[in-house]
Coordinates of N, CA and C in Angstrom, one line a residue:
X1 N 19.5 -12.1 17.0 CA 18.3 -12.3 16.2 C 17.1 -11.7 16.9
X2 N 16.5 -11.1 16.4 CA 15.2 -10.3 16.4 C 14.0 -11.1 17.2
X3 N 13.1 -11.0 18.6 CA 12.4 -11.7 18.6 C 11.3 -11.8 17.4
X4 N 10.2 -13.0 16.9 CA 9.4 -12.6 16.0 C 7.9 -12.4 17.1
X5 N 7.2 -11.7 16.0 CA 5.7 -11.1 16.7 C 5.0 -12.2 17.2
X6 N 3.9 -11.6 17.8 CA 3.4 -13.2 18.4 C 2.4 -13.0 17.0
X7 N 1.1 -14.2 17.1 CA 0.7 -14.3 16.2 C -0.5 -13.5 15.9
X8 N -0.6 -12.8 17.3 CA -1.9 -12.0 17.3 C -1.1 -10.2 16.5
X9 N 0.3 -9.9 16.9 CA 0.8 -9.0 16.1 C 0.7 -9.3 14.6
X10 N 1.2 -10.7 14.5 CA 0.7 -10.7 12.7 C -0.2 -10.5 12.1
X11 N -1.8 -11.0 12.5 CA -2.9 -11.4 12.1 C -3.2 -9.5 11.8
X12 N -2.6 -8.5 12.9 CA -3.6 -7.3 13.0 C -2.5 -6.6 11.7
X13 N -1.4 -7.5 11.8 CA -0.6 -6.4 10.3 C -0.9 -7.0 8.9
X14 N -1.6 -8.6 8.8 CA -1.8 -8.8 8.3 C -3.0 -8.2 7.5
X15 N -4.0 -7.6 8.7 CA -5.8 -7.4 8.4 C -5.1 -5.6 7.9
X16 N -4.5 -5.4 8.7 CA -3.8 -3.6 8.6 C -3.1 -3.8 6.5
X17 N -2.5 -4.6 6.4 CA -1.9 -4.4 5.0 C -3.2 -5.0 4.1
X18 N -4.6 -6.0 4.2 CA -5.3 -6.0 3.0 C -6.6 -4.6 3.4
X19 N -6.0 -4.3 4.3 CA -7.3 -2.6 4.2 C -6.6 -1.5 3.3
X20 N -5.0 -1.7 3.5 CA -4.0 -0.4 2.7 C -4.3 -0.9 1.5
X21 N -4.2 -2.2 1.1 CA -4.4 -2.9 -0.3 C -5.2 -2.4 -0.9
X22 N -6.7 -2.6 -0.2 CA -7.6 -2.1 -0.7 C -8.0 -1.0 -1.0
X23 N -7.6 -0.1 -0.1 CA -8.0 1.6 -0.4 C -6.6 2.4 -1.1
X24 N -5.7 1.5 -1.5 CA -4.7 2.0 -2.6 C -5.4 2.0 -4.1
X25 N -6.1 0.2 -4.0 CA -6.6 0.1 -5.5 C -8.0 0.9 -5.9
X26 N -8.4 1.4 -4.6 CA -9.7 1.6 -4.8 C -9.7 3.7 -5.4
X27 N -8.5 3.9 -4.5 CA -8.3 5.5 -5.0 C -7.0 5.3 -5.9
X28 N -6.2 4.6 -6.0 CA -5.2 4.8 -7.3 C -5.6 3.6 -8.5
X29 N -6.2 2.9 -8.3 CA -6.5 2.0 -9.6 C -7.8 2.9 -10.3
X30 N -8.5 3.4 -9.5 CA -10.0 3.8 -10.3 C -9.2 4.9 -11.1
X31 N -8.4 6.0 -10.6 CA -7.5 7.0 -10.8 C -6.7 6.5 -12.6
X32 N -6.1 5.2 -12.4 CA -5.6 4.6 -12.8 C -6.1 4.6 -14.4
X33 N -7.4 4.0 -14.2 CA -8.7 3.6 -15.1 C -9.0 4.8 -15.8
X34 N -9.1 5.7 -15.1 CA -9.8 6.9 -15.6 C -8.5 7.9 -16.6
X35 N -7.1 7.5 -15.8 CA -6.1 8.4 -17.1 C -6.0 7.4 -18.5
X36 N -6.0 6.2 -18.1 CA -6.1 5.1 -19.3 C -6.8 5.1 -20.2
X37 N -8.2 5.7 -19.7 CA -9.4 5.7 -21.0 C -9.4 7.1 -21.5
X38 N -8.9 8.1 -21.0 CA -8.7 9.4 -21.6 C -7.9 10.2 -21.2
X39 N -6.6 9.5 -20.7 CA -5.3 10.8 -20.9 C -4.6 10.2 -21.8
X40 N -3.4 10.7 -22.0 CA -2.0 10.9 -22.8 C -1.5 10.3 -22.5
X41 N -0.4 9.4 -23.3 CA 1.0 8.0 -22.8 C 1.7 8.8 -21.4
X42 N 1.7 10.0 -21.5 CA 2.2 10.8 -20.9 C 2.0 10.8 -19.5
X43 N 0.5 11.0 -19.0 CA -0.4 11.0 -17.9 C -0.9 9.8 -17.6
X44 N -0.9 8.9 -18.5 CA -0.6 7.3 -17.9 C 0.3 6.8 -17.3
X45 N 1.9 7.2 -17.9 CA 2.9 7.0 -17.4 C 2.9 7.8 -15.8
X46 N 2.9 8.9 -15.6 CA 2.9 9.8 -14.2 C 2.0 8.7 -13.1
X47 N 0.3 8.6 -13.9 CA -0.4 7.9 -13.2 C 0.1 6.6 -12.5
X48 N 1.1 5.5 -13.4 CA 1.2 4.8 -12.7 C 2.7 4.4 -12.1
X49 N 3.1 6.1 -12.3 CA 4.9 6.1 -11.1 C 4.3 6.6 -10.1
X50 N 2.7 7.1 -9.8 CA 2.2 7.9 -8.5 C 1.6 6.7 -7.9
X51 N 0.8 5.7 -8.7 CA 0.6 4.8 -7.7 C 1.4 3.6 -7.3
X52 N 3.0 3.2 -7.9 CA 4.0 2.4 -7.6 C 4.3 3.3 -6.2
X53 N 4.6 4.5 -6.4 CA 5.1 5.2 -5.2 C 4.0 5.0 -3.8
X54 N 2.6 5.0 -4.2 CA 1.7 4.7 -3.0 C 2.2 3.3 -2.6
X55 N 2.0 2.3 -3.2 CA 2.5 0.9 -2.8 C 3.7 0.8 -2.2
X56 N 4.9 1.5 -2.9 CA 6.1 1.5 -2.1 C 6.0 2.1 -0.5
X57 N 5.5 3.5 -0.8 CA 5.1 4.1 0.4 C 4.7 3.5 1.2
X58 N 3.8 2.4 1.2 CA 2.8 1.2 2.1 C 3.8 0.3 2.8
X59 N 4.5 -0.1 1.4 CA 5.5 -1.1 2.2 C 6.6 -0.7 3.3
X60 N 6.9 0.2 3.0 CA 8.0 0.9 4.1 C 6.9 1.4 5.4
X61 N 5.9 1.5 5.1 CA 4.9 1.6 6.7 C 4.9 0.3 7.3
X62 N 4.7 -0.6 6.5 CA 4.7 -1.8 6.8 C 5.9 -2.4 7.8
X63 N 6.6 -2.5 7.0 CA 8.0 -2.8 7.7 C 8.2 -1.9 8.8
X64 N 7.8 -0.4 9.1 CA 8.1 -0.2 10.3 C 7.2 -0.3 11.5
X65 N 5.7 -0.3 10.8 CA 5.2 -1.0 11.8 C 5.7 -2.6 12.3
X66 N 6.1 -3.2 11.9 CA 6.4 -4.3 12.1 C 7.8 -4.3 12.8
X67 N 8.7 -4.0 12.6 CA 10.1 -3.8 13.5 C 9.0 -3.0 14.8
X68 N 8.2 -1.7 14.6 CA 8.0 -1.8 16.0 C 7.3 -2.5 16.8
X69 N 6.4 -3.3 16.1 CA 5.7 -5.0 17.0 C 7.2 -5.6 17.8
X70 N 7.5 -6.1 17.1 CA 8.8 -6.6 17.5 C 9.4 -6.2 18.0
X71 N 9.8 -5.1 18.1 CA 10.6 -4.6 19.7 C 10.1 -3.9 20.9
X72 N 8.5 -4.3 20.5 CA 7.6 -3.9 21.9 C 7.9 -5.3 22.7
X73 N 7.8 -6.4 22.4 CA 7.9 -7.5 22.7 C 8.7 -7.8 23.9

């Protein structure tokens, strides 16, 4: 079994994942907003497989930042 992070590794992945949160919603939600009120089913659909993919993308950073907390340890 894996040691777990201390709490001060958490707190900084914690503060590290609502800054990604934020600057995801802020360039893919506005992004978002803007094909919604004037693109195509089409270009809405793309719009929001491009920003599932940012979020997915985030989470897999996530997770490897965090396996590497944990085996700095």
């Amino acid at each position: 079994m894996a040691p777990k992070a201390s709490a001060f590794d958490d707190s900084r992945l914690e503060h590290w994942a609502c800054d990604k949160a934020q600057e995801i919603m802020l360039r893919e939600g506005f992004r978002l907003i803007r094909t919604a009120r004037s693109g195509s089913n089409t270009e809405l659909r793309e719009t929001s497989l491009l920003m599932a993919r940012v979020i997915a993308a985030s989470l897999v950073e996530a997770s490897a930042a965090q396996r590497a907390l944990t085996a700095g340890e």
